[in-house]
Short mmCIF file of C-alpha atoms in Angstrom, two decimals:
data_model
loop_
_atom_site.label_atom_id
_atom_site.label_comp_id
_atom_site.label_asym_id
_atom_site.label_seq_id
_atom_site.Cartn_x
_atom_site.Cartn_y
_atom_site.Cartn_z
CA UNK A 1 62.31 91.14 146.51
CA UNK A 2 63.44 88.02 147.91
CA UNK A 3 60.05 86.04 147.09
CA UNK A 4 59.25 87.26 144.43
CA UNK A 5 63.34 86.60 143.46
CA UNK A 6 62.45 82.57 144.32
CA UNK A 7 59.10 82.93 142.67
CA UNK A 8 60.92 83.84 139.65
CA UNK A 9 62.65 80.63 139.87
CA UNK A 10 60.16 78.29 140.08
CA UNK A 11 58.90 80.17 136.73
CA UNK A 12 61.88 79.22 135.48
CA UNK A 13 62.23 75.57 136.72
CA UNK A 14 58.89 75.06 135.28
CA UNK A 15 60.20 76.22 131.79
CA UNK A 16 62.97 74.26 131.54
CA UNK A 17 60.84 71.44 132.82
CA UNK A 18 58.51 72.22 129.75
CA UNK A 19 60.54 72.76 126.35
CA UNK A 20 56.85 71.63 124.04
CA UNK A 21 53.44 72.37 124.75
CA UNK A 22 53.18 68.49 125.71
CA UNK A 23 55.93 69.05 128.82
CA UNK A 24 54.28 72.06 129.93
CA UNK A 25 50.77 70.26 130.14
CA UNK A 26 52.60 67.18 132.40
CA UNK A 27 54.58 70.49 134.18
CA UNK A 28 50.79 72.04 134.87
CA UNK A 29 49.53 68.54 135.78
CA UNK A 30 52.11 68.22 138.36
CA UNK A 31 51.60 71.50 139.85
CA UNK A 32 47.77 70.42 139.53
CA UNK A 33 47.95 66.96 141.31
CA UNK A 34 50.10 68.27 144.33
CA UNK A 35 47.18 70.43 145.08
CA UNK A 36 44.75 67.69 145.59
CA UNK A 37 43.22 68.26 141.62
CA UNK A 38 41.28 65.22 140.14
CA UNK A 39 41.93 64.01 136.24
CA UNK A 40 38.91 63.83 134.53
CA UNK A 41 38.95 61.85 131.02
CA UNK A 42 36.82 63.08 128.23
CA UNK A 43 35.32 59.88 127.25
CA UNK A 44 34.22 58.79 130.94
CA UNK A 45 31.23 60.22 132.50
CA UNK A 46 31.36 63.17 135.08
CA UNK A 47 30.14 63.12 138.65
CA UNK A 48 31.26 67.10 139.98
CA UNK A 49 30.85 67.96 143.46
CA UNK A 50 30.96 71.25 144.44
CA UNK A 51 33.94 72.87 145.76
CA UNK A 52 35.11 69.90 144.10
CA UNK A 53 38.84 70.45 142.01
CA UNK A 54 39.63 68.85 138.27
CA UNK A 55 41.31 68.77 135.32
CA UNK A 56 41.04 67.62 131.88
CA UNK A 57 43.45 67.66 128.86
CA UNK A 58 43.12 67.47 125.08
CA UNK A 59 45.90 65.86 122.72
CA UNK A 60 48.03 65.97 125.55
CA UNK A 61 49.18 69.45 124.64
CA UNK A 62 46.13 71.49 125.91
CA UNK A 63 44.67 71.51 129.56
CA UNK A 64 41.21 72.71 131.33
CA UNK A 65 41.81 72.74 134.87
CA UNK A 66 38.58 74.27 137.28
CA UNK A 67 36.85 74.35 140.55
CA UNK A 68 33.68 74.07 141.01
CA UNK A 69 31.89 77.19 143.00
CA UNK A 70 29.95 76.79 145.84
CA UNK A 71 26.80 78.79 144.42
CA UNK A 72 24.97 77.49 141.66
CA UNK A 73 26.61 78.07 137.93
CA UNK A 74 23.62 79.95 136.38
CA UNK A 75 23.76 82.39 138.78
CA UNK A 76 26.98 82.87 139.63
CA UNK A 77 29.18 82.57 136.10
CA UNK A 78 32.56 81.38 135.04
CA UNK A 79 35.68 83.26 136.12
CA UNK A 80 38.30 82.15 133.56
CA UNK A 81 41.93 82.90 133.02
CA UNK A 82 43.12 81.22 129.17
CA UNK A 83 46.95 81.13 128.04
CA UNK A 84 48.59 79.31 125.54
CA UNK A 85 51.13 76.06 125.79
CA UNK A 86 53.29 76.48 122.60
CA UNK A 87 55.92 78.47 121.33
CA UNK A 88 57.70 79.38 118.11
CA UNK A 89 60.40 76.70 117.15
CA UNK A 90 61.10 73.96 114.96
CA UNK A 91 59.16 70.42 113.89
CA UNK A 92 61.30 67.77 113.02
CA UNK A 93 60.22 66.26 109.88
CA UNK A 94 59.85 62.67 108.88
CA UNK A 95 62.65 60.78 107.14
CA UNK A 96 64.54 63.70 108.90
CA UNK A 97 67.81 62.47 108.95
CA UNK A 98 70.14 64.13 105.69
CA UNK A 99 73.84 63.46 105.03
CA UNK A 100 76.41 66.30 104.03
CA UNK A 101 80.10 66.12 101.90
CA UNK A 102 79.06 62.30 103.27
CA UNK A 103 80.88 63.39 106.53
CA UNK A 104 77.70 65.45 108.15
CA UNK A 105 74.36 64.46 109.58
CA UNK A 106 71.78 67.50 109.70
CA UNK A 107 68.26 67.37 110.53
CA UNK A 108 64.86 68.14 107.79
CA UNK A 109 63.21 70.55 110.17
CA UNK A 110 60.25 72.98 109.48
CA UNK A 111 59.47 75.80 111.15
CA UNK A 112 56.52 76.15 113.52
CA UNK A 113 55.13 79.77 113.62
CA UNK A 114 57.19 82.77 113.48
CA UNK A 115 60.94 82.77 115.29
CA UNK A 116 63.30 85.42 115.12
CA UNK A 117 65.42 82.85 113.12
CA UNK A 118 69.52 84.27 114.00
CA UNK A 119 68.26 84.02 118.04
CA UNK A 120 68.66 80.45 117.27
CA UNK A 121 71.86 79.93 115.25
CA UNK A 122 75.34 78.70 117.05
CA UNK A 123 73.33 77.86 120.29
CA UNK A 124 73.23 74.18 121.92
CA UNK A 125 69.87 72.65 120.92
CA UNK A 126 68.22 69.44 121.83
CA UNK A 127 64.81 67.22 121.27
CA UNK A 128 61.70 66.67 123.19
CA UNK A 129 58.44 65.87 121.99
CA UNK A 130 55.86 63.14 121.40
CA UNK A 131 56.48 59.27 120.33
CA UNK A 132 53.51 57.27 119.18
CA UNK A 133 54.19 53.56 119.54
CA UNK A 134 52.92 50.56 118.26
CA UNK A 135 49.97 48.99 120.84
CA UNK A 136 47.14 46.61 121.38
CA UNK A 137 44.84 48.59 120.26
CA UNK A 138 45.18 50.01 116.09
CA UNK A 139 42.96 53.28 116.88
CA UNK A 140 44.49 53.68 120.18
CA UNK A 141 48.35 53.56 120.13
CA UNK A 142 50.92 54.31 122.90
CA UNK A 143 51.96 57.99 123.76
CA UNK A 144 54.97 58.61 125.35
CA UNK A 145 56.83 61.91 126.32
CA UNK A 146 60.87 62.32 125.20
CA UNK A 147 62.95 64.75 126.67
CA UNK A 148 66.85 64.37 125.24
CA UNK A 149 68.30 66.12 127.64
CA UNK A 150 71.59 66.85 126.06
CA UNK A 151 72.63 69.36 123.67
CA UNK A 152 73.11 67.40 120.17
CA UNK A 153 72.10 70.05 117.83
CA UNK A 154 73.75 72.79 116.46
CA UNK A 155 72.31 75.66 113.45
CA UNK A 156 75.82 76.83 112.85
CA UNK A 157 76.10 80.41 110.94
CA UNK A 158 78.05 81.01 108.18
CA UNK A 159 81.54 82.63 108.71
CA UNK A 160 81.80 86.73 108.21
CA UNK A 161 84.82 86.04 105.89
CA UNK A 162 82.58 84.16 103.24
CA UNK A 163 79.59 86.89 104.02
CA UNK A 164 81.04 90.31 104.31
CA UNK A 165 77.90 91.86 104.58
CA UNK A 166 76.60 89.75 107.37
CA UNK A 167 76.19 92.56 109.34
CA UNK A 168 74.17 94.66 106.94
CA UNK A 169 71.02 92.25 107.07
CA UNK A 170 71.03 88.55 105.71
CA UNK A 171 67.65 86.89 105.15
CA UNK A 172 67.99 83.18 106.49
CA UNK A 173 66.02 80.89 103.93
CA UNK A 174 64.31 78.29 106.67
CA UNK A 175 64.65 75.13 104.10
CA UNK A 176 68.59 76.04 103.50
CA UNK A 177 70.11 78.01 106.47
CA UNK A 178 67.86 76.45 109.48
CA UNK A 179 68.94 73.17 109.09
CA UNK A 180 69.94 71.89 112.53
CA UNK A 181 73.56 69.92 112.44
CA UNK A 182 73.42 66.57 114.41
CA UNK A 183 76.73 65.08 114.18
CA UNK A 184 79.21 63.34 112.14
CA UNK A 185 79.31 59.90 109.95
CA UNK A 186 81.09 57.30 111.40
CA UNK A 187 80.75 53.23 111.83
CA UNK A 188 77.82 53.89 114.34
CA UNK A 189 76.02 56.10 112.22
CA UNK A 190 76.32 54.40 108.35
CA UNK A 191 73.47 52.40 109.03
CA UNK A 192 71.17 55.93 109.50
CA UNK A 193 68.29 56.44 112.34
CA UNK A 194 70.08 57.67 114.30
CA UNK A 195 67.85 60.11 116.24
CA UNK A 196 65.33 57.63 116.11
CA UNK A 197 67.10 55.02 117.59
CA UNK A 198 68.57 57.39 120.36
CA UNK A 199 64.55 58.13 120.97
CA UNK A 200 64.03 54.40 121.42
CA UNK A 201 66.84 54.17 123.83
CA UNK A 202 65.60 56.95 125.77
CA UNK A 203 62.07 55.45 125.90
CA UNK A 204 63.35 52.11 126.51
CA UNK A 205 61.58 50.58 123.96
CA UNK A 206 62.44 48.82 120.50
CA UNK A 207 62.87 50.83 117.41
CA UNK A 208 60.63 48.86 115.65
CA UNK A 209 57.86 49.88 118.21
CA UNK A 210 57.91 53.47 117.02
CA UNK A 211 55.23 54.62 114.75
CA UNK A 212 55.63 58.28 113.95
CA UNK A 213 56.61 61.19 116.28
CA UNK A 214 55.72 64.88 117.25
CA UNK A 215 59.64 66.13 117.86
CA UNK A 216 60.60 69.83 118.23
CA UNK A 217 63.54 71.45 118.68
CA UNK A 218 64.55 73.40 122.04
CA UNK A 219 67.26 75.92 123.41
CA UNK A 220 69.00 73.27 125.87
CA UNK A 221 70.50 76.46 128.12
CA UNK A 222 68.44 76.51 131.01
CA UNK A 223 66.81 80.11 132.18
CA UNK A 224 67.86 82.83 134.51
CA UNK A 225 68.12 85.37 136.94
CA UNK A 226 70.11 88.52 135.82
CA UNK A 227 70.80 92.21 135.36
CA UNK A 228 72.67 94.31 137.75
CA UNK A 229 69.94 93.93 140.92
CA UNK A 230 68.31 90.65 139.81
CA UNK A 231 65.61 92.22 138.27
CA UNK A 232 65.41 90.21 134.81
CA UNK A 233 63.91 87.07 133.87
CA UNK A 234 66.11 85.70 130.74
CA UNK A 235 64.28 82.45 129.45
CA UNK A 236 63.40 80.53 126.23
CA UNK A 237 58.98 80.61 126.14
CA UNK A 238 58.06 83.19 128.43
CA UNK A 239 55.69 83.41 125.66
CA UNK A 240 53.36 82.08 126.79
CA UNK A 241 54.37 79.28 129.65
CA UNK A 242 55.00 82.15 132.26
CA UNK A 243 51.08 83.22 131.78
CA UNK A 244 50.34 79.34 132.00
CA UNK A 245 52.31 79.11 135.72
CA UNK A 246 51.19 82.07 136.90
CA UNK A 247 47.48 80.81 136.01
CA UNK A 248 48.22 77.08 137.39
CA UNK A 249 49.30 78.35 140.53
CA UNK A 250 46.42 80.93 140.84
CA UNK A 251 43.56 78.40 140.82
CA UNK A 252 46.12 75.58 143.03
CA UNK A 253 45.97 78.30 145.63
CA UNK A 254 42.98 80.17 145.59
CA UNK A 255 40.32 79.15 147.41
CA UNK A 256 36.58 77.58 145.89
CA UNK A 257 34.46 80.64 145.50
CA UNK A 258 30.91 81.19 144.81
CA UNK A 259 31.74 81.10 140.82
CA UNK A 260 33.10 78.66 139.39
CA UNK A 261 37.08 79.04 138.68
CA UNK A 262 38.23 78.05 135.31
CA UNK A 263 42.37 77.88 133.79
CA UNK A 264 42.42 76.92 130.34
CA UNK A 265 45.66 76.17 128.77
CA UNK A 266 45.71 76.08 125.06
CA UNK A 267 47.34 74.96 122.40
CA UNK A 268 48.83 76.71 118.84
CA UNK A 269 47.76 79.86 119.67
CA UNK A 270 51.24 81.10 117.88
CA UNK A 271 49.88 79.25 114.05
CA UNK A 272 46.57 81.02 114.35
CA UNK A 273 44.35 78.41 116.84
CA UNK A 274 42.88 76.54 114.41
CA UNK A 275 42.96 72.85 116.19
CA UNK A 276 41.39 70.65 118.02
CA UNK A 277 43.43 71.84 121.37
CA UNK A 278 43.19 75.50 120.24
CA UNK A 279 41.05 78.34 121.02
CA UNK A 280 39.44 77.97 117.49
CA UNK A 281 37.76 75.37 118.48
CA UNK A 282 34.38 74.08 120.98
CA UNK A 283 37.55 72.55 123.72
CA UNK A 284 36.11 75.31 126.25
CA UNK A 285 32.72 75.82 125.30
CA UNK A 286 32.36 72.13 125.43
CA UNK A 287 33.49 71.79 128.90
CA UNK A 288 32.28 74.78 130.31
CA UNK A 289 28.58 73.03 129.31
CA UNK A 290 29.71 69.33 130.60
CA UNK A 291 30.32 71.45 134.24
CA UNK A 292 26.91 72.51 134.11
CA UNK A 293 25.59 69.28 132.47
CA UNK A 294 27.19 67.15 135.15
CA UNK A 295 26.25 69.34 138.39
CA UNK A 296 22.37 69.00 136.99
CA UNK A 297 21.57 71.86 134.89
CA UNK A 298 20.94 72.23 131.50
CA UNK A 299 21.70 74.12 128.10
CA UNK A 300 19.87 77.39 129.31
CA UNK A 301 21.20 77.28 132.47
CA UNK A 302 24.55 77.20 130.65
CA UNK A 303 23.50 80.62 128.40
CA UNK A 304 22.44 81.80 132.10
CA UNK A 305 26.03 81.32 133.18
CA UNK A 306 27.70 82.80 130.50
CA UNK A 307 26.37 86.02 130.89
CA UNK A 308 27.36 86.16 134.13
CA UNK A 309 31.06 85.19 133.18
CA UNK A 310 34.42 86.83 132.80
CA UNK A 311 37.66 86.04 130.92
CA UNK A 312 40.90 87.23 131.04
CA UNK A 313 43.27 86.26 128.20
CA UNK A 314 46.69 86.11 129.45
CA UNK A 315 49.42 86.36 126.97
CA UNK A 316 52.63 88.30 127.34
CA UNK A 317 52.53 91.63 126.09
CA UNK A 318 55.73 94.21 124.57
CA UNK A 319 57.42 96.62 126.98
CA UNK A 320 59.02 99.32 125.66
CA UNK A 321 62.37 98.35 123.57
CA UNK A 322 65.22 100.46 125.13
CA UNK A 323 67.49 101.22 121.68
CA UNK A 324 63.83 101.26 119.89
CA UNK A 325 61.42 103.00 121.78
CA UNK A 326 59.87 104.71 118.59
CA UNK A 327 57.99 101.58 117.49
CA UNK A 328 55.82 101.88 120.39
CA UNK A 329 52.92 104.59 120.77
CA UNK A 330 53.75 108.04 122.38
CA UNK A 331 51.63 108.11 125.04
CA UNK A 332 51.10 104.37 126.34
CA UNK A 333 54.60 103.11 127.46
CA UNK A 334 54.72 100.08 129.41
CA UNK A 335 57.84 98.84 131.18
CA UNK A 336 59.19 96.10 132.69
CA UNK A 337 58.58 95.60 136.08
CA UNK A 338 55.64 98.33 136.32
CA UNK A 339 52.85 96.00 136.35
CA UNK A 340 50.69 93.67 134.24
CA UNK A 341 49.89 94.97 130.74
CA UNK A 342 46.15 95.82 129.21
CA UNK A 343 46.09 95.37 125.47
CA UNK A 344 43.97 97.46 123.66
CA UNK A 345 43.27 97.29 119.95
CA UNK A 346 40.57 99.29 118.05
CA UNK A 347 39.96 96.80 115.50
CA UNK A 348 39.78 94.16 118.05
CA UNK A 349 42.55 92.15 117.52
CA UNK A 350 42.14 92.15 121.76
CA UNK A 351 39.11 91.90 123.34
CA UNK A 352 39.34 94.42 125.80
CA UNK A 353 36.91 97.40 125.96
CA UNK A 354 36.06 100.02 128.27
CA UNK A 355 33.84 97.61 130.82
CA UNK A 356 36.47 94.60 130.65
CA UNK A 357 39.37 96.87 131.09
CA UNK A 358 37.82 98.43 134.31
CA UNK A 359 37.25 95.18 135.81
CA UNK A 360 40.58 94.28 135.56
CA UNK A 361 41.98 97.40 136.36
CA UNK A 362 39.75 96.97 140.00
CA UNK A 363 41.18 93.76 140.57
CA UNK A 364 44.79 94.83 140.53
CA UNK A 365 44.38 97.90 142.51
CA UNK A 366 42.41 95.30 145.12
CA UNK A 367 45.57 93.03 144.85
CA UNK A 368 47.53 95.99 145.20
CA UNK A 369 49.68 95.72 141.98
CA UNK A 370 50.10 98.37 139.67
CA UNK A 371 49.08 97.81 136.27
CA UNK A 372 50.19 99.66 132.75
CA UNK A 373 47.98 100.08 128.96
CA UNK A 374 49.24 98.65 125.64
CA UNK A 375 48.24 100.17 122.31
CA UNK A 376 50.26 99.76 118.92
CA UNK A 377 51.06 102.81 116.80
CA UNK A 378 48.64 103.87 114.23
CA UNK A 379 50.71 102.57 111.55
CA UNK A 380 51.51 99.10 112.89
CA UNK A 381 49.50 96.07 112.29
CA UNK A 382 50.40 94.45 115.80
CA UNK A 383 49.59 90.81 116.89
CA UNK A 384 46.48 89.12 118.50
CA UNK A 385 45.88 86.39 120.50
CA UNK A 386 43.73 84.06 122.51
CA UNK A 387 40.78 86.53 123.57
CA UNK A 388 39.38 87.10 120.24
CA UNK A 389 39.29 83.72 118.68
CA UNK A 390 37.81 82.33 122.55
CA UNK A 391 34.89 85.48 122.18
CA UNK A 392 33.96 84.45 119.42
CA UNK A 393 33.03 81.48 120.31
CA UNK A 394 31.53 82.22 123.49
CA UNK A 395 29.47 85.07 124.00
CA UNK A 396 31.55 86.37 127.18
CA UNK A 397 33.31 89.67 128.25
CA UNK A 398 36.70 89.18 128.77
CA UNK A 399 39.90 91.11 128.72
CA UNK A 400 43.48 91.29 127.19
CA UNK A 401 46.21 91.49 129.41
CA UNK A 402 49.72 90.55 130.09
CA UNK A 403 53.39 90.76 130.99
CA UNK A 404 55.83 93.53 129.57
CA UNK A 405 58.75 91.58 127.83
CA UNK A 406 61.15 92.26 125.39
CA UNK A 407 62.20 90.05 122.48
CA UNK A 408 59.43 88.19 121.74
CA UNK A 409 59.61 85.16 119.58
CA UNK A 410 63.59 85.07 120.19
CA UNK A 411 64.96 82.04 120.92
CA UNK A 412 65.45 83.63 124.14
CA UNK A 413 63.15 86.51 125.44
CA UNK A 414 63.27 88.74 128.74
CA UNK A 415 60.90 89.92 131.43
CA UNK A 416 60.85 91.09 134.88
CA UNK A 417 60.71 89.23 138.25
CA UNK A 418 58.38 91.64 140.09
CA UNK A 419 56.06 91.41 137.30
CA UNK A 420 55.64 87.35 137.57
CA UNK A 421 54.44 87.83 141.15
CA UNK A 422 52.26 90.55 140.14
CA UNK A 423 50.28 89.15 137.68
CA UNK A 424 50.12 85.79 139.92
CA UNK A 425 48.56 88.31 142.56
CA UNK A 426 46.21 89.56 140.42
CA UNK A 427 44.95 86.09 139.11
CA UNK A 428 44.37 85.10 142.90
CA UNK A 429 42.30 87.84 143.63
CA UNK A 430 40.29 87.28 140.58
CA UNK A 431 39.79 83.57 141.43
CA UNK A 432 39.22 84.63 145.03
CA UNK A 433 36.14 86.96 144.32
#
């Protein structure tokens, strides 16, 4: 368990590396450009070799990454792996900056898809985001990444003695009780700005030169390693950034096949997809047909290649909850450490079916990793993801899968170290077909 122990860690390196879906696209493009990849921009022209290995992003926050196959496109397909960049959290709003008893500095935040709201209350928090500065150029300004990397936040919970029934159930109002505390007035601070001039600082760059911002909230603890044989992953955004590295590093080290191998990392998946750099949206359909476009086919040679395609949508899945193992269904129980996750819905909320799931089921007993079914009960709605919005856009089979984890949408969620390296596996294989 050794490698797959250090495996685990490089997950979580890659996390903390990555606390907003703009981090974990410069993480990816790291991983990306070590491996020999080549940025493509979508405004420039594109010359494709084949065998050849690229990458291109969208808003910064979403990333294509493929390599071309050695046989030709229309006959041989697509193989493509999608996950998501973001996570649930909190947006900093503008004019964020609000003063308390005029002693306390808190910050206007608003909530960005669906967080189990206590997992983030009396925890160290800091910033990281996007600054847009003033350039040469008034449709083209400056982007810069910020990563604070100090704890200067704080969502403090109210004392039991002035809520007895705390621990009965209290339902945190997100305007009111979510309110992030940033520090306290003094002759530094009268004058206001203060997070915005400690961006500035950070950037190196005049206050003045900052034109508006895309800041979130992060747990500053770093991830870990634990439980009583090392057998636990405990990390903020393993949903979804631990499908995104296990997918980066598949196609970095897998070798050019006959197909052509496609990651695609997207963006708001967790407030529905419905963005430019989100699954709702032409990003992959449109450079899917630019490949073919640019290694000389043309727009039935790109239906051609479609039909010959496969997808696997990669988002963590739920293992069974050990003090609640009645919310899940009676017969498919998947655990931690067992094996990558299919996800099965009836009213499609995943994409998988009969075919899809059998193809994926092959590839893991090929890669040798076992590999465990996820339905909800009857009488739960469940979530969706990635696979559904992506099909229907393009006309593809593709599948539902991925890691058992508990927690999901804490501030803090938890998943097993065999079951990184397993999915990884299976991803190689698939690109390696």
């Amino acid at each position: 368990m050794n490698m797959e122990k250090e495996f685990a860690k490089e997950l979580i390196d890659f996390i903390y590396d990555s606390p907003t879906a703009f981090h974990a696209v410069e993480s990816a493009k790291n991983l990306l450009d070590k491996q020999g990849f080549i940025e493509l921009k979508e405004a420039d022209s594109w010359n494709l070799d084949k065998g050849g290995k690229y990458y291109v992003t969208k808003n910064d926050s979403a990333l294509t990454a493929f390599v071309v196959g050695k046989g030709n496109i229309e006959e041989e397909g697509f193989k493509i792996i999608g996950a998501h960049t973001d996570s649930p959290c909190f947006r900093i709003k503008p004019s964020a900056e609000m003063t308390v008893e005029n002693h306390y500095i808190k910050l206007n935040t608003e909530t960005y898809s669906g967080p189990i709201l206590s997992t983030w209350m009396d925890r160290p928090l800091s910033v990281a985001g996007r600054v847009t500065l003033r350039g040469g150029d008034v449709l083209n300004p400056i982007t810069k990444l910020v990563n604070i990397k100090k704890p200067i936040l704080i969502i403090p919970n109210l004392a039991i003695h002035m809520n007895r029934n705390m621990n009965q159930g209290v339902e945190l109002n997100k305007q009111k009780d979510m309110l992030p505390l940033m520090g306290l007035i003094n002759e530094n601070l009268e004058k206001g700005n203060y997070l915005m001039t400690t961006i500035a600082k950070e950037l190196n760059v005049e206050f003045k030169q900052i034109l508006d911002f895309d800041l979130f909230l992060y747990e500053y603890e770093k991830g870990t390693i634990m439980g009583l044989n090392d057998e636990f992953i405990s990390s903020p955004r393993l949903d979804d950034l631990a499908m995104v590295h296990a997918g980066v590093i598949a196609i970095a080290k897998s070798e050019a096949a006959n197909s052509t191998n496609v990651m695609v990392c997207f963006d708001n998946e967790d407030i529905g997809s419905s963005s430019k750099q989100g699954a709702d949206s032409p990003l992959l359909s449109g450079i899917l047909e630019r490949i073919i476009l640019a290694m000389g086919g043309d727009r039935q040679n790109y239906f051609r290649a479609i039909a010959k395609s496969f997808m696997i949508s990669a988002d963590m899945a739920h293992a069974v909850h050990p003090n609640v193992g009645e919310k899940h269904d009676p017969q498919n129980r998947p655990l931690i450490n067992k094996g990558p996750v299919i996800k099965i819905s009836a009213n499609m909320k995943y994409t998988t079916d009969s075919n899809s799931a059998a193809v994926y089921a092959n590839i893991c007993k090929q890669a040798e990793v076992p590999v465990q079914y996820f339905v909800n009960r009857s009488d739960e709605a469940g979530g969706s993801t990635i696979g559904p919005i992506t099909a229907a856009h393009i006309n593809i089979r593709s599948v539902d899968i991925g890691n058992p984890s508990l927690a999901m949408h804490s501030v803090r969620e938890l998943a097993g170290v065999m079951d990184h390296s397993y999915v990884t596996k299976s991803f190689i294989e698939f690109f390696n077909l």
